[in-house]
XYZ file of C-alpha atoms in Angstrom:
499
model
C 21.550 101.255 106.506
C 24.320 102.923 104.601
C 24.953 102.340 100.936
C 28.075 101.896 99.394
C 29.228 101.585 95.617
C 31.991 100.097 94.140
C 33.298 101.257 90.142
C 35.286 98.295 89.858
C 37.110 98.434 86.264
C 38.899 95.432 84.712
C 40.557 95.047 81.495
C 37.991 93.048 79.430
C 34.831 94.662 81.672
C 33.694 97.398 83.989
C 31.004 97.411 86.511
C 29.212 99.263 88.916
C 28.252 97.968 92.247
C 25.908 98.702 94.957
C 25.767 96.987 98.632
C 24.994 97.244 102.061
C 25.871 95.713 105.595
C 23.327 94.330 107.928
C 23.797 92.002 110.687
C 27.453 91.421 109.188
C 26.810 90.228 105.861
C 26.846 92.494 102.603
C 23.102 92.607 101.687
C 21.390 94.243 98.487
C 24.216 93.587 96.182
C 23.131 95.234 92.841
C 24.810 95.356 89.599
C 24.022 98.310 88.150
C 25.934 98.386 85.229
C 28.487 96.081 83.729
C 30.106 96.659 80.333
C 32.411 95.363 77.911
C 36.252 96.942 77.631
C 39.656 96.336 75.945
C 42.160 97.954 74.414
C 41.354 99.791 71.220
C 44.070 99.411 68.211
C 45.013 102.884 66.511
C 47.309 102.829 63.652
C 50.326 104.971 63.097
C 53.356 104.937 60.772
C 54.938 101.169 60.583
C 53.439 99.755 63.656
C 49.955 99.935 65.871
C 49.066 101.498 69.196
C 46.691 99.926 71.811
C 44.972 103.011 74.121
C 42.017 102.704 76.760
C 39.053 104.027 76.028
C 38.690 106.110 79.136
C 36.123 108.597 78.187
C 33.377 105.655 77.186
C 34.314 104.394 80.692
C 33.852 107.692 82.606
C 30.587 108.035 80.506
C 29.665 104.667 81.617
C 30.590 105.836 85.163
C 28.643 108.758 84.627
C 25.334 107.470 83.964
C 25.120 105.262 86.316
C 26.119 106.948 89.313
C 23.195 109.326 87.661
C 20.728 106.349 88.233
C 21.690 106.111 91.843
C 20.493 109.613 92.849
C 17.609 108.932 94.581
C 19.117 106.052 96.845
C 21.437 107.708 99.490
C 25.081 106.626 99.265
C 27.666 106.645 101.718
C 30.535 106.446 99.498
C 32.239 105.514 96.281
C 35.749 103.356 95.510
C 37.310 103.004 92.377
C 39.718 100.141 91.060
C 41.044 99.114 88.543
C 44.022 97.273 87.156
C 47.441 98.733 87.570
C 50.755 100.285 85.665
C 48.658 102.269 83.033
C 48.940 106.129 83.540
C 47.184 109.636 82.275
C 49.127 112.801 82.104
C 47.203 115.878 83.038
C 48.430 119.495 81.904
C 48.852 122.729 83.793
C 44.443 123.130 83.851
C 44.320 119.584 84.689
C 42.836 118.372 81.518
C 43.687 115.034 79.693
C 46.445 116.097 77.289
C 46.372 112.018 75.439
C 44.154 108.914 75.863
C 46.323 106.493 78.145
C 48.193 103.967 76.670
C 47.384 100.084 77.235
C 50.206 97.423 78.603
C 49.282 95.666 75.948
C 51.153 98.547 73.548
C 54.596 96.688 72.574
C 56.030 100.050 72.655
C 57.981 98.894 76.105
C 59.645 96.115 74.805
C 63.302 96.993 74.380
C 62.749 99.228 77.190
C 64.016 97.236 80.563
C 67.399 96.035 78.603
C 67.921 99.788 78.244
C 67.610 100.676 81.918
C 69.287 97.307 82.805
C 72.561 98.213 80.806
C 73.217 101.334 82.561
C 71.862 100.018 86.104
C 71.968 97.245 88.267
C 69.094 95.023 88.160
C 69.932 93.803 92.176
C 70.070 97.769 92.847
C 66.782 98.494 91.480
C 65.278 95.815 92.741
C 66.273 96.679 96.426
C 64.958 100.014 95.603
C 61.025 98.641 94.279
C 60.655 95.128 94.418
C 59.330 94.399 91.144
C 59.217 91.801 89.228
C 60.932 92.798 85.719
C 58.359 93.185 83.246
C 58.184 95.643 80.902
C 54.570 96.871 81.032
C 55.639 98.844 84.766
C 54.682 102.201 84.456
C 58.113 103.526 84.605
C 59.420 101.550 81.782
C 56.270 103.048 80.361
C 56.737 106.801 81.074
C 60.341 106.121 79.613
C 58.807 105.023 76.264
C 56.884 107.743 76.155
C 59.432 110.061 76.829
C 62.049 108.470 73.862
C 59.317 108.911 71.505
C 59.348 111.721 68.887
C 55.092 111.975 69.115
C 54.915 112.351 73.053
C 58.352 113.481 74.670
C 56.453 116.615 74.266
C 53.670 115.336 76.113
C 55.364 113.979 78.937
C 57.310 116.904 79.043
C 54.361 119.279 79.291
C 52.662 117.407 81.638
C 52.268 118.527 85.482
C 50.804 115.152 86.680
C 50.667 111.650 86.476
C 47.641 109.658 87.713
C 47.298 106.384 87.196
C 43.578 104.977 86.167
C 41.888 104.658 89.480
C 43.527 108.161 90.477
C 42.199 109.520 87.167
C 38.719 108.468 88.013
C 39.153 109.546 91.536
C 40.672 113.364 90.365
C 37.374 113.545 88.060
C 34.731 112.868 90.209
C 36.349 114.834 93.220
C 39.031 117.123 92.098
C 41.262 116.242 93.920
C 44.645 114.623 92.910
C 46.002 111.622 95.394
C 47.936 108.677 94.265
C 46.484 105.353 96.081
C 49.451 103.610 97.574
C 48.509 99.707 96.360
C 48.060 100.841 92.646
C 50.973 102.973 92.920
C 53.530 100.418 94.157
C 53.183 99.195 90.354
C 54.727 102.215 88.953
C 58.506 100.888 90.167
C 58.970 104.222 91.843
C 57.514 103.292 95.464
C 59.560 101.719 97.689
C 58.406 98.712 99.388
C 60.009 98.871 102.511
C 59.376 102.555 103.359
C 55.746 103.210 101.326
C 56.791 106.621 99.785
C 58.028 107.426 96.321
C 61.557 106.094 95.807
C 64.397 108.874 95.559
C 66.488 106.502 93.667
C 63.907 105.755 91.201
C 62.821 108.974 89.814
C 66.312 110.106 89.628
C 66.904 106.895 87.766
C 64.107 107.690 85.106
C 65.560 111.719 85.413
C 68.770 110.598 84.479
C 67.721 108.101 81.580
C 64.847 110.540 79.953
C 66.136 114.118 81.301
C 62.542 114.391 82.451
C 61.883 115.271 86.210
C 59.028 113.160 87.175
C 59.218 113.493 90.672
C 57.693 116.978 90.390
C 54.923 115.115 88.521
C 53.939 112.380 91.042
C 51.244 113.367 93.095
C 51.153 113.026 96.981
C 50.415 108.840 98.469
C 47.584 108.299 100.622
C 46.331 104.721 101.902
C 43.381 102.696 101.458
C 40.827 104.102 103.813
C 41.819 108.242 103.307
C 39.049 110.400 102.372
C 39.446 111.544 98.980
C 37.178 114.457 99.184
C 33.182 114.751 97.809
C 31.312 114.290 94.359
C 31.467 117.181 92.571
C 27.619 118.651 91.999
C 28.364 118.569 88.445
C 29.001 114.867 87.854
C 25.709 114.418 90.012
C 24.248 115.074 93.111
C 24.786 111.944 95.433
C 23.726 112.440 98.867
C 24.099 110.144 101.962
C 21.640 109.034 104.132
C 21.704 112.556 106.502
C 21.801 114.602 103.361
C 25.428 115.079 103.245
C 27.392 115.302 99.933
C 28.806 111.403 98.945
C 32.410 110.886 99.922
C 34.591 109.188 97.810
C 36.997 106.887 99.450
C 40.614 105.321 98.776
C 40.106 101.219 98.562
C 42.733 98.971 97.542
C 42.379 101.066 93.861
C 44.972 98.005 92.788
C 42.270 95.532 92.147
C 43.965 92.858 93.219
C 44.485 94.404 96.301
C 40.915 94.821 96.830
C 40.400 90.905 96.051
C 43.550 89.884 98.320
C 41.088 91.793 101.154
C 38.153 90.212 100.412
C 39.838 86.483 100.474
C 37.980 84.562 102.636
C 40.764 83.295 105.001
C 40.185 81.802 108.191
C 42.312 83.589 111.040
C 44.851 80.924 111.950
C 45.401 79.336 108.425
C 48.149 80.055 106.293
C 47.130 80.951 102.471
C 47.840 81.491 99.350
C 46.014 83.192 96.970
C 44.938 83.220 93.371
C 43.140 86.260 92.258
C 42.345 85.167 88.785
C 40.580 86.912 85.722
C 42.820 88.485 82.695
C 45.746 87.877 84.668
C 46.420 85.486 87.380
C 48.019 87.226 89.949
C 49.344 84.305 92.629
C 50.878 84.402 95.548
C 51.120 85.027 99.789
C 50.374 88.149 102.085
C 53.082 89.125 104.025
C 54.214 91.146 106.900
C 57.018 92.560 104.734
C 58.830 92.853 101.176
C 61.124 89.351 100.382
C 63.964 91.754 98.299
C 66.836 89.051 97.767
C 68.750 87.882 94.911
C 67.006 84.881 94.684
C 63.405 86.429 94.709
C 64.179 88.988 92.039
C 66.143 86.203 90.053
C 62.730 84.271 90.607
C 61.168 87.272 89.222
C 58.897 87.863 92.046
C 57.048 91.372 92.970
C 56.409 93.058 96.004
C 52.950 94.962 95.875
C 51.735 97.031 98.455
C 48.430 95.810 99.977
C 45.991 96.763 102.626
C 46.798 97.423 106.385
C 50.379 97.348 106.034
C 50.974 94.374 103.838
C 52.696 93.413 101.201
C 51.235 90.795 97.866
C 54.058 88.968 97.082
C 53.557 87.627 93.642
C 53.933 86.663 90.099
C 51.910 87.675 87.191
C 50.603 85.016 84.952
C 48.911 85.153 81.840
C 45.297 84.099 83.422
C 42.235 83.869 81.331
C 43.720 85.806 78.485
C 44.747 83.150 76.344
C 41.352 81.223 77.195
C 39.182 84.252 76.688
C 41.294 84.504 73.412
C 40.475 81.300 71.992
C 36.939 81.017 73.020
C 36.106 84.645 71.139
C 37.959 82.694 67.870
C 35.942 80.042 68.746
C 32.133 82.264 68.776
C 33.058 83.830 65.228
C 32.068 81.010 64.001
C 29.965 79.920 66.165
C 28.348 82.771 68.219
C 26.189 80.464 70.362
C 29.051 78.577 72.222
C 29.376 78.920 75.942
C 32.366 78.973 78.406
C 30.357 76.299 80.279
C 30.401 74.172 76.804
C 34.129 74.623 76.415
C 35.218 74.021 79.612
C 32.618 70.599 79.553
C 34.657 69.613 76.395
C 38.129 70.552 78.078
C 36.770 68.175 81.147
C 36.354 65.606 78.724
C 39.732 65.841 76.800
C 42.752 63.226 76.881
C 44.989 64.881 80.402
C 47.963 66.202 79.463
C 48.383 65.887 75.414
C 49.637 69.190 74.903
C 51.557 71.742 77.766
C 52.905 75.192 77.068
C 53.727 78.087 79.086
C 51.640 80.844 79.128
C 53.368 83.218 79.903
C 55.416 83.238 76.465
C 55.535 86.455 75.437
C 53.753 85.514 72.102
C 50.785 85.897 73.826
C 51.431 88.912 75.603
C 48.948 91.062 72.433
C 45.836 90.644 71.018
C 45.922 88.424 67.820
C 44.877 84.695 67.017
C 45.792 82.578 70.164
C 45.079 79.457 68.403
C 47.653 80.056 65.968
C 50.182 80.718 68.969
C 49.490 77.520 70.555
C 50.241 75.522 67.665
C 53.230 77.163 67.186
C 54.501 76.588 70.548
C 53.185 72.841 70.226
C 55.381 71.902 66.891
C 58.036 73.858 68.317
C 58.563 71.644 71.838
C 57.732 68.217 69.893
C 54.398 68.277 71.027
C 50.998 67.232 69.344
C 49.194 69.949 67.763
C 45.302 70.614 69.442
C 42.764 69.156 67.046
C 39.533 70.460 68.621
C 38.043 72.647 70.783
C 38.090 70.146 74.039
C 41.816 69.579 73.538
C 42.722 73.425 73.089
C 41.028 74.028 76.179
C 42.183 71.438 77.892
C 45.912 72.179 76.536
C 45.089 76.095 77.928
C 43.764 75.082 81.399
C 46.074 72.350 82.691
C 49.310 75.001 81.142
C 47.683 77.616 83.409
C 47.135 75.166 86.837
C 50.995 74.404 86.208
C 51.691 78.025 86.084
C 49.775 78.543 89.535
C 51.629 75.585 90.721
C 54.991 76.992 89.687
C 54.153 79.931 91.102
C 53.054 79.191 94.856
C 55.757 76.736 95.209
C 58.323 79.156 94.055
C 56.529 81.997 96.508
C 56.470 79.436 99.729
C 59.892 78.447 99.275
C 61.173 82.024 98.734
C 59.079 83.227 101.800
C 59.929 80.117 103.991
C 56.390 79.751 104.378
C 53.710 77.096 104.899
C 50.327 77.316 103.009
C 47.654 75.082 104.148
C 45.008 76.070 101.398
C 45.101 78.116 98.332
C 42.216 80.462 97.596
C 41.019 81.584 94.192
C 39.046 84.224 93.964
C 37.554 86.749 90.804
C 36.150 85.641 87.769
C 38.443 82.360 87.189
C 36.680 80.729 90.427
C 33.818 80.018 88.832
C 36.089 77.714 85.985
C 35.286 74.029 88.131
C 38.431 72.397 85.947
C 40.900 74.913 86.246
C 40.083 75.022 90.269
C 40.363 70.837 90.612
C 43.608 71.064 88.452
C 45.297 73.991 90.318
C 43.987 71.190 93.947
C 46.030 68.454 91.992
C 48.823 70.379 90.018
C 49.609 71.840 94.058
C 49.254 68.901 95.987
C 46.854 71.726 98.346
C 43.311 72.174 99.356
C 41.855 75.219 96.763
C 38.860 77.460 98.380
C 37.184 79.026 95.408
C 35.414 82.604 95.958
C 34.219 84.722 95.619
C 33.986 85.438 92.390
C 33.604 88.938 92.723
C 36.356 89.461 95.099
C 37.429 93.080 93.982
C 33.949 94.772 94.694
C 33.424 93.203 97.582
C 36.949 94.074 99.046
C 36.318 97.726 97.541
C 32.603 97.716 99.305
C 33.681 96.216 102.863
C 37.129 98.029 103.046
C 34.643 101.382 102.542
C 32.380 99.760 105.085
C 34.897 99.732 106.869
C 36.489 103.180 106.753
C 32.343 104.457 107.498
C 32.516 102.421 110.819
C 30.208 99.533 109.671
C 32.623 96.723 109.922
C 35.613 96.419 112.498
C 38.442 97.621 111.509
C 40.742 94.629 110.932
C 41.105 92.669 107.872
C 40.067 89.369 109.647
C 36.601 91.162 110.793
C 36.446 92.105 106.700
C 37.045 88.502 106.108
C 34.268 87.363 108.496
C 31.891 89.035 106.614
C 33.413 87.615 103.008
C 33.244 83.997 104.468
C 29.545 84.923 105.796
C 28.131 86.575 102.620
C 29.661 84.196 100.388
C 29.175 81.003 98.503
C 32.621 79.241 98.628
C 33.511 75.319 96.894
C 36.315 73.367 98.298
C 38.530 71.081 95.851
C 40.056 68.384 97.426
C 44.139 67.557 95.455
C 44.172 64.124 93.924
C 47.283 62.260 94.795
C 49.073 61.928 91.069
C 51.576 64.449 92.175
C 53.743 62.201 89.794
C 51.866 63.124 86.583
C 52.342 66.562 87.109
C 55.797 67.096 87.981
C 56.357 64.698 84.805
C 54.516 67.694 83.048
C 56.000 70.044 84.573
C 59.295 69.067 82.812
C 58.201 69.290 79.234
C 57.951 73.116 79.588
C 59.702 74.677 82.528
């Protein structure tokens, strides 16, 4: 029985997964870690900076990959969530903690590029959505400021976070393709760093960054072994552990590990932080009309491509209910979302993804300031708030998948929701009703498992397709159906009041 273990990294947690395959289902699932992370705030002169703590997240990595040397393990994957970036120096050594998208340090950014280029011609070139937490608007911040043009500047790599993690506990310096597609300087159609685009951010920062981008591999490559100093991990015929390129995007590792049946067409929903919604295809939808729709064209697993929007997910919920636990520290998500159950329907609607929610701060405060400024009743409790945030976010997802079927020319006959905003009953019924479609719900922890099986894969314990992968989801799995109520009516009627 091999082992596999899966350092799946989000932007409010990180864990640490162990699992197995027998008989084609993923048995001995252990958590061996989990632990809390964000962005930490760091002042400087007029304004504030938001950076990751990566070395408390290596440590955390660390020790528990420590803990696991006496069980033999096949391999490791890494994910984690996309766009944010280390630079390495000439000895390969962090030269500054990575900034967080949540840094407004991008904001005037995109009009800058977008006044000296065309949008359309960009947009042919990487399919992405505009928004301006993309690593290259990033790097191009970076580069116009007077603290770390230096630092880009000195600089001989770029690795985004999973690639970071990856380079530490191997060595070895690869750029995963599905994480990378972020950046806006792969192209879509041909999987390989866009020409155009790094002469583009050249020509705009006088920076060559194409001699910093390190080389693409796929989901599935061999990465290389764990170095004997980090720990050593051994697999079950006393080899070295391999470390292995999953979907290091982790939505590309839950788009893997949705449970579709073969012949059904889906949509999908991977929801935590962000909700990232949208439909699998065979290839990249670059037209005016999709990048007027602001749609992006992610590179997934096998080939594919996630065409989707981002939406502010849980954020703004999460957001409220830590307001909510300062004063008092004993309420539950369960109680909040039994109180948002209970809560007039449709009393207040905004759009989440206003940018006023886009950084930390008091959500609560937000909402009512979007509510008096649309006409519409202010929240007065808990229930109502929650209610307000839940039934805002369905209509997002509904926007959203109609917008992507329509675009695509595409069918859906269910939608699937899968990560930690499955396990939310009300915001799974109201995504059913708000689409007028069947909603699958699960797994909630859709990026390990897709990290585990597609390394199960790559080690020759699963078939290699993505529908065998699937079989094993659906089979090791607890999944709830919601069935749409027909007041289609209703929410189109809400629809109005903010889109």
């Amino acid at each position: 029985m091999k082992n596999f273990v899966a350092v799946d990294l989000g932007a409010s947690s990180g864990r640490v997964i162990t699992a197995s395959i027998t008989d084609g289902k993923l048995k001995s699932t252990n958590e061996i870690t989990r632990f809390r992370n964000g962005p930490i705030c760091v002042p400087s002169i007029g304004k504030n900076n938001f950076f990751w703590p990566i070395l408390r997240i290596w440590e955390h990595i660390c020790v528990s990959l420590k803990n696991l040397c006496e069980m033999p393990i096949e391999s490791i994957g890494v994910d984690t969530w996309a766009v944010d970036y280390a630079l390495l120096g000439p000895e390969g050594g962090l030269i500054t903690p990575p900034f967080s998208y949540r840094d407004s340090r991008t904001q005037d950014i995109p009009e800058i590029v977008y006044s000296r280029y065309s949008a359309t011609d960009i947009y042919t070139h990487n399919g992405l959505q505009n928004i301006d937490i993309n690593t290259i608007f990033q790097l191009l911040a970076a580069a116009g400021s007077r603290d770390y043009r230096s630092v880009v500047e000195k600089a001989e790599s770029v690795l985004l976070l999973p690639d970071l993690v990856n380079y530490w506990l191997t060595g070895k310096k690869y750029a995963e393709i599905t994480n990378a597609s972020s950046t806006g300087f792969v192209n879509p159609r041909t999987r390989s760093w866009s020409g155009k685009m790094t002469d583009i951010y050249e020509e705009i920062s006088g920076v060559d960054i194409s001699a910093k981008l390190p080389e693409l591999i796929e989901p599935g490559t061999w990465i290389g072994v764990v170095r004997n100093e980090i720990c050593d991990l051994r697999t079950q015929n006393g080899e070295t552990t391999s470390v292995v390129a999953v979907g290091s995007h982790d939505t590309a590792s839950a788009v893997a590990a949705v449970p579709a049946e073969e012949h059904k067409n889906f949509a999908f929903i991977s929801c935590g932080t962000w909700s990232l919604a949208g439909l699998e295809l065979d290839s990249p939808i670059l037209s005016e009309e999709s990048k007027q729709a602001n749609f992006t064209n992610e590179l997934g697993v096998d080939g594919t491509i996630r065409y989707l929007k981002n939406i502010m997910g849980m954020w703004i919920f999460n957001g409220c209910v830590n307001q909510w636990k300062k004063t008092d520290p004993g309420l539950s998500i369960a109680q909040v979302v039994s109180l948002a159950t209970s809560a007039a329907p449709f009393r207040t609607i905004i759009d989440v993804n206003n940018p006023i929610f886009a950084t930390p701060g008091d959500m609560i405060a937000r909402i009512d300031s979007l509510a008096e400024n649309s006409g519409q009743p202010r929240p007065r409790d808990i229930g109502e708030y929650a209610r307000c945030v839940i039934e805002s976010l369905a209509l997002a997802h509904a926007k959203t998948i109609e917008q992507a079927t329509r675009l695509a020319h595409k069918d859906i006959d269910v939608i699937h929701i899968v990560g930690g905003g499955s396990q939310n009953k009300l915001l799974c019924q109201l995504t059913a009703d708000a689409c007028g479609v069947p909603v699958v719900a699960g797994p909630t922890e859709a990026t390990a498992l897709g990290n585990i099986l597609l390394q199960a894969r790559t080690a020759r314990s699963i078939p290699d397709s993505l529908i065998a992968l699937r079989e094993v989801v659906r089979a090791s799995t607890e999944l709830t159906d919601y069935t749409p109520k027909n007041n289609q009516n209703v929410w189109q009627e809400a629809r109005r009041r903010i889109f």
